[in-house]
Coordinates of C-alpha atoms in Angstrom, one line a residue:
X1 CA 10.3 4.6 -8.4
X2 CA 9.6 1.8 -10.7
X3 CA 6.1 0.2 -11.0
X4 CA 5.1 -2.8 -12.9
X5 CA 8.0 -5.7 -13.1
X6 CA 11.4 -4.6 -14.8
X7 CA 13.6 -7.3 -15.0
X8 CA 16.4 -7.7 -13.2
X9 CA 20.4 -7.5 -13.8
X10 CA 22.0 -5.6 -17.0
X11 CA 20.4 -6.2 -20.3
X12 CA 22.3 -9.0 -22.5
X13 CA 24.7 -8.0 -24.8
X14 CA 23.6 -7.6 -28.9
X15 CA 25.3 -10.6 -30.8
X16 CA 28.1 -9.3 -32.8
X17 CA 27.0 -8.6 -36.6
X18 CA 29.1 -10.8 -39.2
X19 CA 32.0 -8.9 -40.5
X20 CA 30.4 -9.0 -44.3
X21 CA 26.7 -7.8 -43.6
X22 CA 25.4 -4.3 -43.5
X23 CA 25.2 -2.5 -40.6
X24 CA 21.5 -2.4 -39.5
X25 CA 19.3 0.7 -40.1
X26 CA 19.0 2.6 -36.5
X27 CA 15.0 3.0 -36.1
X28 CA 13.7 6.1 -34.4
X29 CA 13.1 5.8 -31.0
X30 CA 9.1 5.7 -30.1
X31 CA 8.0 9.0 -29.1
X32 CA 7.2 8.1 -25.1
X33 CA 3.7 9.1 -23.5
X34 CA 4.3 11.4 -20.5
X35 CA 3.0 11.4 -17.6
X36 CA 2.0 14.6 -15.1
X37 CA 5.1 16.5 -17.2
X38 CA 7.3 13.4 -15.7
X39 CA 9.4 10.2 -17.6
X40 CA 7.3 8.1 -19.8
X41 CA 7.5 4.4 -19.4
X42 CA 11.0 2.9 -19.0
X43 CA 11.3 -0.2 -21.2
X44 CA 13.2 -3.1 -20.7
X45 CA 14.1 -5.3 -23.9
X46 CA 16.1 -8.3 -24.6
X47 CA 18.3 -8.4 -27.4
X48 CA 20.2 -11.4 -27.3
X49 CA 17.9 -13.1 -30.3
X50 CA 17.6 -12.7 -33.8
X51 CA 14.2 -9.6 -33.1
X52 CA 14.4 -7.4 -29.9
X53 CA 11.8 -8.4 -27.3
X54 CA 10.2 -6.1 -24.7
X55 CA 10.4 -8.3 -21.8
X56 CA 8.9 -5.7 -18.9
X57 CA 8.0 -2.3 -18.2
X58 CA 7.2 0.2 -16.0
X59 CA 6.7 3.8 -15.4
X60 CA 9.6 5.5 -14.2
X61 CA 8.7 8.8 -12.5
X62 CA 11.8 11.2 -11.6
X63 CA 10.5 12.3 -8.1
X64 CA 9.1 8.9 -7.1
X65 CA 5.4 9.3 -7.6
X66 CA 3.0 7.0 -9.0
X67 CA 1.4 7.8 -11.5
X68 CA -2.1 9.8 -10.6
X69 CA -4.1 6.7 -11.9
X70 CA -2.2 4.3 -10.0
X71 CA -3.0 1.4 -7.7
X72 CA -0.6 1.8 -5.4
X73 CA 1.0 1.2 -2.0
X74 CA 3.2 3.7 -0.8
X75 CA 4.4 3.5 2.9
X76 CA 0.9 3.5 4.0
X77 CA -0.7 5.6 1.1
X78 CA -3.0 3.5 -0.7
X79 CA -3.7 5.3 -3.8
X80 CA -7.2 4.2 -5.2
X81 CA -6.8 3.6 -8.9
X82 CA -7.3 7.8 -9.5
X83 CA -9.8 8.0 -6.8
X84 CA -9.6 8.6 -3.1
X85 CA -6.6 7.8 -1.1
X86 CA -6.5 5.6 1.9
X87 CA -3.9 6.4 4.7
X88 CA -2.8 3.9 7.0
X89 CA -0.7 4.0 10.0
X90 CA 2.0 2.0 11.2
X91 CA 1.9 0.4 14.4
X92 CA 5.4 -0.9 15.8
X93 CA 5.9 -4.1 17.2
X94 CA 4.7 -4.2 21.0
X95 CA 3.1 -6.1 23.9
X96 CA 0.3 -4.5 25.7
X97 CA -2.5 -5.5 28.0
X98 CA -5.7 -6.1 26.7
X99 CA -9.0 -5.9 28.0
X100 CA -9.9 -4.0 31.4
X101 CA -9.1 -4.0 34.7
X102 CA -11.7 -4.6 37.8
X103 CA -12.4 -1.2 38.5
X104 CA -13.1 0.1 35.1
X105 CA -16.4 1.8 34.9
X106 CA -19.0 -0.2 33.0
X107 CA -16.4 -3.1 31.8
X108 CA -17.9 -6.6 31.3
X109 CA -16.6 -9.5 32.5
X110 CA -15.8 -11.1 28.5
X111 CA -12.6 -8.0 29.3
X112 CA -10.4 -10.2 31.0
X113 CA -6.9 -8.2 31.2
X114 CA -4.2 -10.0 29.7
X115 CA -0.8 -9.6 27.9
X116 CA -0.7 -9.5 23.9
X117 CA 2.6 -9.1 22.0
X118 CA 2.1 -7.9 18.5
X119 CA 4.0 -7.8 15.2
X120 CA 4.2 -4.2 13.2
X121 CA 1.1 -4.0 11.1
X122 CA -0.7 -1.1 9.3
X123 CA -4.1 0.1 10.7
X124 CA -6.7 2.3 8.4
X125 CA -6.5 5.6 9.6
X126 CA -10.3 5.8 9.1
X127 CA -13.6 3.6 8.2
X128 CA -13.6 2.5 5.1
X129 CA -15.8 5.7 3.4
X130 CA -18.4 5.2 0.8
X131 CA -16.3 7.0 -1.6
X132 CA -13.3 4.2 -1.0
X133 CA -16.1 1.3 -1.5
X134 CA -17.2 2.5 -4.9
X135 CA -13.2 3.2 -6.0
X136 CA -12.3 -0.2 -5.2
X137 CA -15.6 -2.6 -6.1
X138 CA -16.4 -0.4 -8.7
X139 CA -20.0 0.0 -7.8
X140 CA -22.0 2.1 -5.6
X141 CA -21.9 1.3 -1.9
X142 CA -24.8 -0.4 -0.5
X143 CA -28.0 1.5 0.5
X144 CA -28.3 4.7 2.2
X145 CA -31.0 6.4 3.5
X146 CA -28.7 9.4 5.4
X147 CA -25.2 10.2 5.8
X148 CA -24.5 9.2 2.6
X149 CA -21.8 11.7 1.1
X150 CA -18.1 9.5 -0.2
X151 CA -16.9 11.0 3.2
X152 CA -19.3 9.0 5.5
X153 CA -18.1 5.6 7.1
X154 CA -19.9 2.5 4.3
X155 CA -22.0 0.5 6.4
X156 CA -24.8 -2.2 5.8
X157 CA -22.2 -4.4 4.9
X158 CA -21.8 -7.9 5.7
X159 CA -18.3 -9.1 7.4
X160 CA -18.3 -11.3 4.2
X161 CA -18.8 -8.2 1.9
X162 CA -15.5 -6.2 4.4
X163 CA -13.5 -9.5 3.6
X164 CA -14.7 -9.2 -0.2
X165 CA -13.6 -5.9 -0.3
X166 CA -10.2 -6.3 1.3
X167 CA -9.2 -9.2 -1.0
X168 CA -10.5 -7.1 -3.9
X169 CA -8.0 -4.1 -2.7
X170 CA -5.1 -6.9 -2.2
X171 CA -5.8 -7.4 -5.6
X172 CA -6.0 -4.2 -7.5
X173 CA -2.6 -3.9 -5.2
X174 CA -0.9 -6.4 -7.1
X175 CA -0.9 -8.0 -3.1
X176 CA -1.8 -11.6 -2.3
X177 CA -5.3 -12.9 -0.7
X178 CA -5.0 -12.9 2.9
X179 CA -8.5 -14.7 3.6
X180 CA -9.8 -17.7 1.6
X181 CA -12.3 -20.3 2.5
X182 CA -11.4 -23.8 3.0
X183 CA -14.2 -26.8 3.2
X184 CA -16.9 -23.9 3.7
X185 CA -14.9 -21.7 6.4
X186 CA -13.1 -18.3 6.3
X187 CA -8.8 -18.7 7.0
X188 CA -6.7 -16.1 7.0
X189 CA -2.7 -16.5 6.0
X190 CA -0.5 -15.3 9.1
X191 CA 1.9 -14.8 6.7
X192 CA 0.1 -13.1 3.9
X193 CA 1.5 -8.9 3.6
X194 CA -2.4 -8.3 1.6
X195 CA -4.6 -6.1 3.0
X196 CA -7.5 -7.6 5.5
X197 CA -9.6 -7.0 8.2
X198 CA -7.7 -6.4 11.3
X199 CA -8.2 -8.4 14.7
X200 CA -9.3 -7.9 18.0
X201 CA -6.2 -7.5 19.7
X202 CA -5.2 -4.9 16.8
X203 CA -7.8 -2.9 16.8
X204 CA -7.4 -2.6 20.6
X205 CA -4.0 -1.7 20.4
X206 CA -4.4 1.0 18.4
X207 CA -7.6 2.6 20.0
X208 CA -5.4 2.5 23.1
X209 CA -2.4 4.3 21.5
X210 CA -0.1 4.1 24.3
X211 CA -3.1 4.3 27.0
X212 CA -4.9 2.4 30.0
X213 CA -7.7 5.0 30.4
X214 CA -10.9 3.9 29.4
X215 CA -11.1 5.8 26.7
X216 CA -7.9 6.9 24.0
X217 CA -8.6 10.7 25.2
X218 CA -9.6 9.5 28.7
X219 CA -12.6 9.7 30.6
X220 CA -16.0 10.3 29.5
X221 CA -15.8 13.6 31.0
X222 CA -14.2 14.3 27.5
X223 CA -16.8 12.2 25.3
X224 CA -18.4 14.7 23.6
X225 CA -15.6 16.8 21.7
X226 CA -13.7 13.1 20.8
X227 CA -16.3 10.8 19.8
X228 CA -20.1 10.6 17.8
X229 CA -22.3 8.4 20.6
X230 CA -25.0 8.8 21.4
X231 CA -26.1 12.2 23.0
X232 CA -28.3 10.7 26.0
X233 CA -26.3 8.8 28.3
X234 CA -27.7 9.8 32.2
X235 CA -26.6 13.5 30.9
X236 CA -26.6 15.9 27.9
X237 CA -24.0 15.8 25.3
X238 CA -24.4 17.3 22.0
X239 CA -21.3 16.0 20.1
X240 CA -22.9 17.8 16.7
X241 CA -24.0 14.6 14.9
X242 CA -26.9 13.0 15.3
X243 CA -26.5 10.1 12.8
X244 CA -23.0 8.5 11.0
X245 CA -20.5 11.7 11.0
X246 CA -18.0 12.4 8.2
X247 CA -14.9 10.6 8.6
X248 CA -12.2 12.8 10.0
X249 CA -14.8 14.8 12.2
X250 CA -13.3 13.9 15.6
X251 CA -9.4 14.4 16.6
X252 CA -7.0 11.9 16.0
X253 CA -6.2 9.9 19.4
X254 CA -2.3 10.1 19.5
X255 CA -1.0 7.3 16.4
X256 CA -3.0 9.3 14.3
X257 CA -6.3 6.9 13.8
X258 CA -10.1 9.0 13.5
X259 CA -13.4 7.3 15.1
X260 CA -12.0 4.4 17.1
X261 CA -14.2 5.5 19.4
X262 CA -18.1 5.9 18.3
X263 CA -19.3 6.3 14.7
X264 CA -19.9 2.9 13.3
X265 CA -19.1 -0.2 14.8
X266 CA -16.1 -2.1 12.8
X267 CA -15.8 -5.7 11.5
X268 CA -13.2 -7.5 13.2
X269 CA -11.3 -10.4 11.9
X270 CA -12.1 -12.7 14.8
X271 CA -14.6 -15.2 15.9
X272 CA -16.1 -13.8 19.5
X273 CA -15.1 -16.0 22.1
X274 CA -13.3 -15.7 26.1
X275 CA -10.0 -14.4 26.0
X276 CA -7.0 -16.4 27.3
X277 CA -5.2 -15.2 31.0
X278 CA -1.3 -16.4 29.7
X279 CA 0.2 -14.1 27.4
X280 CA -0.8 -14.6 23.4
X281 CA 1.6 -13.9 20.1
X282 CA -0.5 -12.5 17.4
X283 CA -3.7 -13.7 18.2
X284 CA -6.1 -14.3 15.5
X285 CA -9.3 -15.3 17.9
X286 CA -11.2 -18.3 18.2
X287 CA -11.0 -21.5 14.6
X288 CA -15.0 -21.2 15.0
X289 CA -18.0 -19.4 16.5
X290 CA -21.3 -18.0 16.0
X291 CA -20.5 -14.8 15.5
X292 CA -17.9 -12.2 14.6
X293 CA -16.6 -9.2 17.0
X294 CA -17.5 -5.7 16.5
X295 CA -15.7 -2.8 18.2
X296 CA -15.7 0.7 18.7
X297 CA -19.4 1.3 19.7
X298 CA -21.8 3.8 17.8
X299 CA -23.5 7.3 16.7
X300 CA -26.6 5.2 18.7
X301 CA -24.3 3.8 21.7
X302 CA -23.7 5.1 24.8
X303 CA -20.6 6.0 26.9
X304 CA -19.0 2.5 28.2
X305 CA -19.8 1.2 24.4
X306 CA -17.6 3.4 23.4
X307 CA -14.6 2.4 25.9
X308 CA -11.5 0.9 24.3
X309 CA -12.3 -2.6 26.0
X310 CA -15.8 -3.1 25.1
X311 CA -16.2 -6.5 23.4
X312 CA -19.1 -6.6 21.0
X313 CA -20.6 -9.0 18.6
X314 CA -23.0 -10.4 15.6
X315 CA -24.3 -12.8 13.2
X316 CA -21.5 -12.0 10.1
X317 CA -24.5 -12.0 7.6
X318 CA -26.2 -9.0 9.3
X319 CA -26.1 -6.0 7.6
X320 CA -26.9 -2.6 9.7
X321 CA -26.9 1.2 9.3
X322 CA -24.3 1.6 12.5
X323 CA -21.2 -1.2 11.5
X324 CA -18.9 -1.0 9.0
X325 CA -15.3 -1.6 9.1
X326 CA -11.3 -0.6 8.7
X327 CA -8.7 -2.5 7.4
X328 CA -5.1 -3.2 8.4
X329 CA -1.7 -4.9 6.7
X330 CA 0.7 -7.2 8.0
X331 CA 4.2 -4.8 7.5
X332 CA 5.9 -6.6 4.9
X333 CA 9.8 -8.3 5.6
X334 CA 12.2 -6.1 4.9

């Protein structure tokens, strides 16, 4: 695999020397840096003028790796510039209904059941971990007062400082900026393959993974072993964490994804606001509002918080011990 920009198409050919000139001394080649015992940098030069130019280069590695220190996007593998990695999972195109039916246990009435068909995208297989924040901002996540190991979810974030952090990542990615602000407002680029927070109708979809059951695993009958929520809901439930658990600490629900339900509460993209009852394309949530959508419920929530319907919402600017946030990416053309 090549990274960096090589260009493209064969190399121009060398101007032929005049007949009565000296053949020009051959230089010996540079000795090339290696890397992990692979090729050293593949160099791409133009020799069509009077002095050879190095238009591009990249590393060439012979099995396809990155380089260890890379920023890179591989399929889903975000590798953090040397530090931790970042898996994300892909999520095929699909429609699905959103929201809950009447005779869910403890639904709302903002869960009005509708259809949603969704392009492929790429979900965070986890919460964005402290250890992930300080690879990719280059300074320590915000304050902690427990839980606080480069495994734990990063919270006391603002849902400006999750956007900051996925247009950072974009970035460092060589990716565009998928969110800006225009005359004072966040927008986000339907079109833009960057990384960003992921929406409501996303997030859903993939804490469902293929299910209607309240939960991804079920019912609560199964709460405990699948999810950190609180351990007094009408009945005893020790699910071994008492605060912010480790990411990872729960099983997978069936795409693959850790702590949709419980842990912290997770950013969303959209404004909060009533759901439609036709059928939506992509739905990106409300132009305006008050506040911005959580999901997931808690460590400190109990059971029907945790349900993969459960709407939830804040100011954007708060910034709490129990929310923080995964990100997704729009799957690029191919």
């Amino acid at each position: 695999m090549l990274l960096g920009i090589v260009a493209c198409g064969a190399e121009p050919a060398a101007a032929p020397a005049p007949e009565d000139s000296a053949p020009a001394a051959e230089e010996a080649p540079a000795e090339l840096p290696k890397v992990a015992g692979k090729r050293g940098p593949k160099v791409t030069v133009d020799r069509s003028g009077p002095e050879p130019v190095v238009t591009a280069f990249g590393i060439q590695l012979n099995d396809g790796e990155p380089p260890p220190d890379a920023w890179h996007w591989h399929e889903g593998d975000v590798m953090l510039g040397g530090g931790p990695r970042m898996p994300m999972v892909h999520v095929p195109a699909a429609t699905f209904t959103m929201g809950s039916g009447p005779f869910e246990e403890g639904r709302d009435a903002d869960e009005v059941a509708h259809e949603v068909t969704l392009s492929e995208y790429w979900i965070g297989a986890t919460e964005v971990t402290r250890g992930q924040w300080r690879a990719v901002m280059g300074s320590d996540a915000p304050d902690c007062y427990s839980a606080c190991s480069d495994e734990h979810p990063v919270t006391r974030v603002s849902w400006d400082e999750a956007v900051a952090f996925t247009n950072t990542l974009s970035l460092r990615l060589g990716l565009r900026e998928c969110q800006r602000q225009e005359f004072g407002s966040w927008v986000r680029d339907p079109g833009c393959d960057g990384i960003r927070l992921v929406t409501e109708a996303e997030w859903e979809h993939a804490a469902r993974a293929g299910t209607t059951t309240p939960y991804s695993f079920g019912t609560r009958d199964e709460l405990c072993a699948n999810a950190n929520g609180s351990d007094w809901w009408g009945r005893s439930c020790s699910d071994g964490h008492s605060d912010l658990a480790p990411v990872k600490s729960f099983p997978a629900n069936a795409w693959g994804l850790y702590e949709m339900h419980g842990n912290a509460r997770e950013w969303i993209w959209d404004w909060y606001g009533s759901y439609p009852t036709e059928l939506v394309v992509d739905p990106m949530g409300p132009s305006f509002g008050s506040s911005r959508c959580l999901r997931g419920g808690s460590y400190e929530n109990e059971d029907r918080f945790l349900r993969s319907a459960f709407r939830d919402s804040i100011d954007p600017t708060v910034r709490t011990g129990n929310v923080g946030f995964r990100v997704a990416r729009s799957a690029p053309a191919r």
